[in-house]
XYZ file of C-alpha atoms in Angstrom:
465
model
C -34.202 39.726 21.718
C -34.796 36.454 19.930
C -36.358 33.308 20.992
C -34.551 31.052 19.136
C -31.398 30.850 17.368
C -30.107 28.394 14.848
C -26.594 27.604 14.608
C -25.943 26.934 10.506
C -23.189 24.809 8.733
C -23.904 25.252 4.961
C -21.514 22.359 2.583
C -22.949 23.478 -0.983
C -21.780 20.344 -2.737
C -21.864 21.788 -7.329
C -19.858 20.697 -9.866
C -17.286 19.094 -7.203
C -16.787 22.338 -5.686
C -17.420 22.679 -1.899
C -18.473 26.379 -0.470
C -18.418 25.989 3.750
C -20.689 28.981 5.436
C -21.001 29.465 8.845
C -24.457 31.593 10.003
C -26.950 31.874 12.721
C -30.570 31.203 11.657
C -32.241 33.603 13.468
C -36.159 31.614 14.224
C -39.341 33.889 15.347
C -37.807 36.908 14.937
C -39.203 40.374 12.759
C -37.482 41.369 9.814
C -34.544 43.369 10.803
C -34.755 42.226 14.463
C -31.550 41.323 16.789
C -29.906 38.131 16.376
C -26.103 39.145 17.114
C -23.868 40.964 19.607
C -22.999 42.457 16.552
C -25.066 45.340 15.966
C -24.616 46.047 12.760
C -26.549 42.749 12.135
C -30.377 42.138 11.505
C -32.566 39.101 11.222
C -33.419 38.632 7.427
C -36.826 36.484 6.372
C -35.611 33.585 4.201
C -37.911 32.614 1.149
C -40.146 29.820 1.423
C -39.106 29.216 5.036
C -41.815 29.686 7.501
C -40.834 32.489 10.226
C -37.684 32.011 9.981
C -34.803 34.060 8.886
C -30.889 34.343 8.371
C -28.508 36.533 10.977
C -26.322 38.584 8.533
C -24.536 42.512 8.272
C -27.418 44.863 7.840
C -25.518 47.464 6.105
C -24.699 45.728 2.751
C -25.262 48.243 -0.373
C -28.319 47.887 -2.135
C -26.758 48.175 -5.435
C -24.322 45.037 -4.302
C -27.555 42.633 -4.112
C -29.120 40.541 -7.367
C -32.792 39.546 -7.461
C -33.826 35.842 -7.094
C -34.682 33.921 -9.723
C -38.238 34.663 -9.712
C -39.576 31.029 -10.516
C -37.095 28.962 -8.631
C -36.015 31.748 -5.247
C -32.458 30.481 -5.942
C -29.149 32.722 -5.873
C -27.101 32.371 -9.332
C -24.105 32.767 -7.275
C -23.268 29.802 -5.309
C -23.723 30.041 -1.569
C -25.703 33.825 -1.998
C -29.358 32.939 0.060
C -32.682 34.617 -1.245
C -33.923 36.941 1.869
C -36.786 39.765 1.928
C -35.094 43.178 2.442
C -37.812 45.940 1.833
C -35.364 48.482 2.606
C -33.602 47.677 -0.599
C -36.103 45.970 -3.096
C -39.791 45.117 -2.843
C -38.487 41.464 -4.660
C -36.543 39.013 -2.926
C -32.970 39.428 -3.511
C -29.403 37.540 -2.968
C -27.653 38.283 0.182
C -23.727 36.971 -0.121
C -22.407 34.487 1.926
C -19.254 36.589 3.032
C -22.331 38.953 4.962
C -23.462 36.118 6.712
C -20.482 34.499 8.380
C -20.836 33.781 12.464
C -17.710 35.716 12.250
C -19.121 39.255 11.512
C -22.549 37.764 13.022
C -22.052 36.037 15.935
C -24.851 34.547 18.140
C -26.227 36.142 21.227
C -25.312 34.687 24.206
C -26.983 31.725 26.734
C -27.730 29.322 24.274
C -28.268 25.508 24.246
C -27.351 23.633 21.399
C -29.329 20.278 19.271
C -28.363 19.480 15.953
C -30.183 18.006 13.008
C -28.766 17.052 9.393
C -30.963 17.331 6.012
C -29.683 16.370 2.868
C -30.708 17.133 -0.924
C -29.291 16.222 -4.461
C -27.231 19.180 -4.550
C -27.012 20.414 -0.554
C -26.425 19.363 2.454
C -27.429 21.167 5.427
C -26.206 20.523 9.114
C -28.344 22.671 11.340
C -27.730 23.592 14.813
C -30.479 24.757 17.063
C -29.840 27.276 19.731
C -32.076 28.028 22.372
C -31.325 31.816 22.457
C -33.130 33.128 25.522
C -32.953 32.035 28.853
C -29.866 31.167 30.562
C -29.007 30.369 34.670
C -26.854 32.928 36.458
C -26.223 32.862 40.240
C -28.991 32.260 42.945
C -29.128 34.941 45.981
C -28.609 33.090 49.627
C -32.378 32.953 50.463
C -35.520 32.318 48.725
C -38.189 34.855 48.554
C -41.194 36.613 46.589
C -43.192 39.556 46.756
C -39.858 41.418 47.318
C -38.288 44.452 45.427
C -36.089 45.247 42.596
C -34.053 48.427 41.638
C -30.947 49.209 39.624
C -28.434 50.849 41.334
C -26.434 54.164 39.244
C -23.200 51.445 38.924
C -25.698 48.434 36.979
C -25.545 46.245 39.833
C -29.505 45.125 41.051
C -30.408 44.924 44.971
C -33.366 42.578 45.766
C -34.862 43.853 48.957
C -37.059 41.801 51.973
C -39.336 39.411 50.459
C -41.483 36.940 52.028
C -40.409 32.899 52.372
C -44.003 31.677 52.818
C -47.597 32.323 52.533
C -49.538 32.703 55.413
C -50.873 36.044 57.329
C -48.865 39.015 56.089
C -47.015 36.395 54.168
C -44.696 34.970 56.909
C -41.903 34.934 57.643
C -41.061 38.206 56.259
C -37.248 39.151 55.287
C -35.238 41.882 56.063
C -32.246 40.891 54.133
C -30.809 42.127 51.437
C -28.672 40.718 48.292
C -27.044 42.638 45.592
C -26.391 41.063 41.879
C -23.466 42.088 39.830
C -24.334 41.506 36.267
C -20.180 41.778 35.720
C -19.497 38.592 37.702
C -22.800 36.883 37.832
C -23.040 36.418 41.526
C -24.767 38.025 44.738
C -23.216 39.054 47.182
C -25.183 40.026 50.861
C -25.182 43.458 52.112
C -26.315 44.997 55.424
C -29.676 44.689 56.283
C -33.003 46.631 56.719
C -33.950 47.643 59.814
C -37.523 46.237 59.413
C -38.258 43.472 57.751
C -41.053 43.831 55.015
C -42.486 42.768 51.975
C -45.064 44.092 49.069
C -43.232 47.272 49.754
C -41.400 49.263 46.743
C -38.388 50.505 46.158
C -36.809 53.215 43.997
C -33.331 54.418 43.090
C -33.389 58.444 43.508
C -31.559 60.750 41.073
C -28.963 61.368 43.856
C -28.076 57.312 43.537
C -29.149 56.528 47.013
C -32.158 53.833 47.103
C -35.477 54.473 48.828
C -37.608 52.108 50.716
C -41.330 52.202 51.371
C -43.794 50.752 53.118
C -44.463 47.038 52.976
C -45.704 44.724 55.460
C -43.590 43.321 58.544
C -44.333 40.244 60.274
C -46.978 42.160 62.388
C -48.405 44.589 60.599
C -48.209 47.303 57.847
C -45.241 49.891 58.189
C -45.571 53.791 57.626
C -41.405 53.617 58.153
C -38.775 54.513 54.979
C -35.403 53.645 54.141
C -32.786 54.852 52.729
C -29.695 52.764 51.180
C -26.515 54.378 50.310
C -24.196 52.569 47.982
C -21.127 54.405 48.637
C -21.331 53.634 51.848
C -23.006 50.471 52.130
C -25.094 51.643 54.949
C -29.088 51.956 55.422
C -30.540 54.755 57.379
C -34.420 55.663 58.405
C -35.630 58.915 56.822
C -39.101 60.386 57.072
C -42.398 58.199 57.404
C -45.184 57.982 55.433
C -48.373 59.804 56.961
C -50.316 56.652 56.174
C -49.420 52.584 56.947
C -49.280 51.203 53.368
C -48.731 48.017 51.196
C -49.480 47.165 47.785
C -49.095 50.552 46.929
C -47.258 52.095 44.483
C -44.411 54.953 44.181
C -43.407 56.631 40.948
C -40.360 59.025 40.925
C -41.051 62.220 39.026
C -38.881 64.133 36.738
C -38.474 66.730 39.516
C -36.483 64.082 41.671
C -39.650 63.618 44.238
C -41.243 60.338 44.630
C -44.934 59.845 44.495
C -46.569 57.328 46.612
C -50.359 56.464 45.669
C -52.822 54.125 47.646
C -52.094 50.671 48.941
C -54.181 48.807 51.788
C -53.551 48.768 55.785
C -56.254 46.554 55.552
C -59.153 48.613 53.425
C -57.804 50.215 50.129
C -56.379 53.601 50.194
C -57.177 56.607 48.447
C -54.843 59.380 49.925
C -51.505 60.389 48.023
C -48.270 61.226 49.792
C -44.631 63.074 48.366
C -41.315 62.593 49.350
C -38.526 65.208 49.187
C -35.115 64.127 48.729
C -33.398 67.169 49.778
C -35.578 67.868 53.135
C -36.507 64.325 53.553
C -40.126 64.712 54.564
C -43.318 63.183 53.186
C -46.322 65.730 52.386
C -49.502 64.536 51.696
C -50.607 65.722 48.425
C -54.360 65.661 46.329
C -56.283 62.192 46.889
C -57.349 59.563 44.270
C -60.685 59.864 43.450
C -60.892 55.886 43.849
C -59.365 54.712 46.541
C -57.241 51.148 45.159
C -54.789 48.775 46.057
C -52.813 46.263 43.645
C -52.767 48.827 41.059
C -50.045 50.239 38.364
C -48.304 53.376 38.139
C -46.673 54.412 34.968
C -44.297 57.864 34.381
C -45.926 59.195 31.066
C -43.262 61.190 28.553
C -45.426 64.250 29.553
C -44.428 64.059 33.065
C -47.634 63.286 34.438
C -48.722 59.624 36.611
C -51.514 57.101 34.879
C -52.922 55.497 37.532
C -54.652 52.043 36.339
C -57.257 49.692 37.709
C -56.987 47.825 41.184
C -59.088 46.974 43.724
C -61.058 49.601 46.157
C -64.457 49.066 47.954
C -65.306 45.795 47.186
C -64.811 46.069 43.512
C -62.166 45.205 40.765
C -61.478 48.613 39.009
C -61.240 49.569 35.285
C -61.122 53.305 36.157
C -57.780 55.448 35.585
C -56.619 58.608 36.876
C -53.770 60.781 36.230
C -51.523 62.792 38.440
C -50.594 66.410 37.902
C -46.925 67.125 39.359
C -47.848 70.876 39.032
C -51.108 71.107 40.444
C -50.682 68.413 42.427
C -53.943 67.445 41.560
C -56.064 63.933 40.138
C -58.289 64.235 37.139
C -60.353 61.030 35.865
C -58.823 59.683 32.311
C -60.478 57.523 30.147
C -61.199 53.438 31.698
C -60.254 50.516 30.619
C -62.424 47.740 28.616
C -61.859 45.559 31.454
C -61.487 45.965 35.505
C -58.472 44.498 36.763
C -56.018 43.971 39.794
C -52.656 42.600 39.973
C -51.889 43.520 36.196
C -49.019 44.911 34.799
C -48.159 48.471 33.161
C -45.232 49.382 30.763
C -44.017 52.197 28.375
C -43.979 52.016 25.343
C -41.006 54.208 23.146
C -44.056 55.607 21.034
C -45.025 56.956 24.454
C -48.676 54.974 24.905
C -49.363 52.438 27.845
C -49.406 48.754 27.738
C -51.334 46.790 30.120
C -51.158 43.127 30.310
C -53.292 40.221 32.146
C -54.096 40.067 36.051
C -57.616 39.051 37.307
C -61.179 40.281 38.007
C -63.467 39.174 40.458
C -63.734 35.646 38.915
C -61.113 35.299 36.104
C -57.361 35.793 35.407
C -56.973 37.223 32.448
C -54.839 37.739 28.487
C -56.407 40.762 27.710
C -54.067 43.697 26.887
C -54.587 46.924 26.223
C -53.093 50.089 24.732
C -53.258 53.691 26.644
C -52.923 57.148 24.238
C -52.076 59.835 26.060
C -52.944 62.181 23.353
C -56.445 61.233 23.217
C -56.843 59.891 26.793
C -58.293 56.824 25.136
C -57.740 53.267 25.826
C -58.074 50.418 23.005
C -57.768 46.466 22.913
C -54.721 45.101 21.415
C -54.279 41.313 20.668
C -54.542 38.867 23.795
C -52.186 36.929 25.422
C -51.988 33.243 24.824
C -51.879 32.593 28.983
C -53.970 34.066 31.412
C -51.936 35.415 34.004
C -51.698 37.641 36.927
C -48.521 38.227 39.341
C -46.536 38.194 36.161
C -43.401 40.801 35.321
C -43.725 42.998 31.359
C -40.110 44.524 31.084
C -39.485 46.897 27.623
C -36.431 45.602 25.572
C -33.741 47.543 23.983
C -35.837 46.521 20.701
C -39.034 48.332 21.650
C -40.988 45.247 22.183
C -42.189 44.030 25.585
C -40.825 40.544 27.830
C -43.831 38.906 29.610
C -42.617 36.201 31.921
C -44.553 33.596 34.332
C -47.033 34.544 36.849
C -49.670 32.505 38.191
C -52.992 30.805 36.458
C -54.137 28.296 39.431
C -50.065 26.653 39.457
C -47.652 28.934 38.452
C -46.181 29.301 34.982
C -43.162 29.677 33.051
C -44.320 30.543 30.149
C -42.991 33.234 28.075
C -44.400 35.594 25.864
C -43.361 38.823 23.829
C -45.021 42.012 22.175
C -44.342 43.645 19.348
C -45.963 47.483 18.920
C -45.076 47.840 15.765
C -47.546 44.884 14.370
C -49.464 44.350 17.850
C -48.908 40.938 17.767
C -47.723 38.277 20.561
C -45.303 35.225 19.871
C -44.350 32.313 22.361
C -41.043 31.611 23.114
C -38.945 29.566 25.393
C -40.054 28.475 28.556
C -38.005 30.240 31.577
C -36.242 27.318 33.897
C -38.610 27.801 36.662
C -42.191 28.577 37.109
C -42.726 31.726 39.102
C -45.302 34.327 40.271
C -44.633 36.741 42.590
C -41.294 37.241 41.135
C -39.596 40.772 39.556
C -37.453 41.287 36.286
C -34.773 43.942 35.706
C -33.426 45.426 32.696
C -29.698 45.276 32.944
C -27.526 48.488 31.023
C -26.041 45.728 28.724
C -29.966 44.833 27.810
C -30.205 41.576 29.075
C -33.296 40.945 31.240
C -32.651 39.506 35.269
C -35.359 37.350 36.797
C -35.207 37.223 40.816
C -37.111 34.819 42.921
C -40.633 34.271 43.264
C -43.283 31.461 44.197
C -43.680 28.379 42.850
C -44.720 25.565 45.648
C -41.779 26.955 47.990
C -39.864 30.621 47.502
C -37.377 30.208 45.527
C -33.928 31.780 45.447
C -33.126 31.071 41.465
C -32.442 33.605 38.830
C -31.981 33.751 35.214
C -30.990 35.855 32.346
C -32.821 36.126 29.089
């Protein structure tokens, strides 16, 4: 996605002839990157415009396209715009105005809209500026944070418990639940949990039925598990957990089991549990070697678990582990450069690990680093611009990774994204609302869903970037 948009009237005023073109200036965006519900249609970098580009039809023949005047980067032909395009030429070349119409290209949605007007001898430019990014959809009935997110088989997201306050075992703890339909934009309530809880998780099996675990109640830490069944719109208990958990973490496995690793009930945990689908039992399976809470989990394209960092015996942890489905079994993997808790874990398409931010015993952090499976190596990547921890990373469509709010002493609504392919970080636009505490949600049609989170009282706004 893009993080800003500009809306383009070109009037090319020569020799008393007028040429209109309509375009989206796509701003901050690589070469080649999305700037249309058009697929077919790429960012391209303008020439001697800084970072920013023009929205047109990708698939234009090379042979079609003229080079620039090499000492002036104008088009002989009037309204044609001088653009990179490697693919075609290592010079700058003319792209025609036809390819660049709003009508073939049209703008991604949830923008805002300013407009400026430059003028010049032989141009006139009016220039609107679209805030492509983050747009308001419907908030859920109740506020909360430290709740749960899954996508359900059909697209629709269900937001699970929560808390509405900080205090012990953040209180008062929910046991609703509220179900978005990207379709319509709205929530809608559905049945509730029979406990209420929150730092919990929740997954959606491979059989399409959604699985609760964990979490804390208003009293204490739970050992009890859910189940949620869409088609008929009921919850049911199923097995529980041999050990009371929160702020663990569960991981389902390309087998269709779920793996459930550490947590705190109140010390950190080190045991490992699995849950069947088909008998509905939990079996404990091999321990961590560290015991941790406040960790991440991440499903590597090799089937196994990378465990990373946390918190366990007093200490902020840089160590990781990895998971064996077949033996069932933890071996130690290569550590971090820096311990931390409360961080976040995504993969990458190329199939290596990024982490970003969360804290240490003293700091929050913008470090982020890069996990190789291959060579069970870890290695620094650029840093953040924000420290942050409680923060959400969600993977695009595009490859590239959405990093959105968390909490540096107040929380934040800044913004930032990744790309792998030149391991660099760019600001964009703010979200609507700080938040910590909060999740995000990759929707089928790509768009990303922010729910709830923290920021002076729960809140129960979302938003769509």
């Amino acid at each position: 996605m893009v993080s800003v948009a500009i809306h383009c009237v070109l009037v090319i005023i020569f020799s008393l002839s007028i040429i209109k073109v309509n375009c989206y200036i796509c701003h901050g965006t690589s070469q080649y990157g999305r700037c249309s519900t058009n697929g077919a249609c790429g960012c391209f970098d303008m020439i001697g415009s800084d970072n920013t580009g023009i929205c047109a039809f990708l698939w234009v023949s090379c042979s079609q396209l003229k080079l620039c005047n090499s000492s002036t980067n104008i088009c002989d032909k009037l309204g044609d715009i001088c653009v990179q395009h490697p693919r075609c030429n290592s010079h700058s070349v003319c792209y025609p105005s036809s390819m660049i119409d709003e009508r073939i290209c049209p703008a991604l949605p949830n923008v805002s809209t300013t407009t400026t007007t430059t003028t010049t001898t032989t141009t006139t430019t009016t220039t609107t500026i679209q805030h492509l990014g983050w747009g308001k959809t419907g908030s859920m009935n109740n506020g909360r944070f430290g709740h749960a997110a899954s996508v359900l088989a059909d697209g629709k997201v269900i937001i699970t418990g929560g808390a509405q306050s900080f205090g012990t075992f953040y209180s008062v703890n929910l046991n609703d639940v509220e179900i978005y339909d990207p379709s319509t934009e709205s929530w809608t309530t559905a049945n509730n949990m029979s406990y209420p809880r929150n730092a919990h998780t929740s997954i959606t099996l491979k059989n399409g039925k959604l699985l609760i675990i964990g979490g804390i109640s208003n009293t204490n830490v739970l050992n009890s598990t859910e189940l949620y069944d869409p088609e008929t719109k009921t919850w049911s208990f199923t097995g529980n957990l041999n050990t009371n958990r929160n702020y663990h973490t569960s991981s389902l496995l390309t087998d269709g089991r779920v793996l459930v690793s550490g947590g705190a009930n109140p010390l950190s945990i080190i045991r490992s549990e699995l849950y069947d689908p088909q008998t509905q039992i939990w079996t404990m399976t091999g321990a961590m070697n560290f015991p941790r809470q406040s960790h991440q989990a991440s499903l590597l394209s090799n089937g196994r678990i990378l465990i990373s960092g946390g918190y366990g015996e007093g200490y902020y942890l840089n160590n990781s582990e990895l998971y064996d489905p077949q033996t069932g079994k933890w071996t130690i993997t290569g550590s971090m450069k820096h311990p931390r808790s409360d961080h976040t874990s995504t993969v990458l398409p190329n199939g290596k690990v990024l982490i970003t931010g969360g804290h240490d015993e003293k700091n929050n952090l913008n470090s982020a680093e890069l996990y190789d499976p291959n060579t069970e190596l870890w290695t620094t990547v650029q840093n953040m611009k924000y420290e942050r921890k409680k923060h959400t990373a969600t993977l695009l469509t595009n490859g590239k990774v959405l990093v959105t709010g968390g909490q540096n002493g107040p929380m934040l609504n800044t913004v930032e994204l990744y790309d792998p392919t030149s391991d660099n970080w760019i600001t964009i636009d703010n979200m609507n609302y700080e938040r910590g505490y909060h999740t995000a949600s990759i929707l089928k049609n790509g768009k990303v869903l922010i729910v709830g989170g923290y920021s002076e009282i729960a809140l129960n706004t979302a938003e769509l970037y």
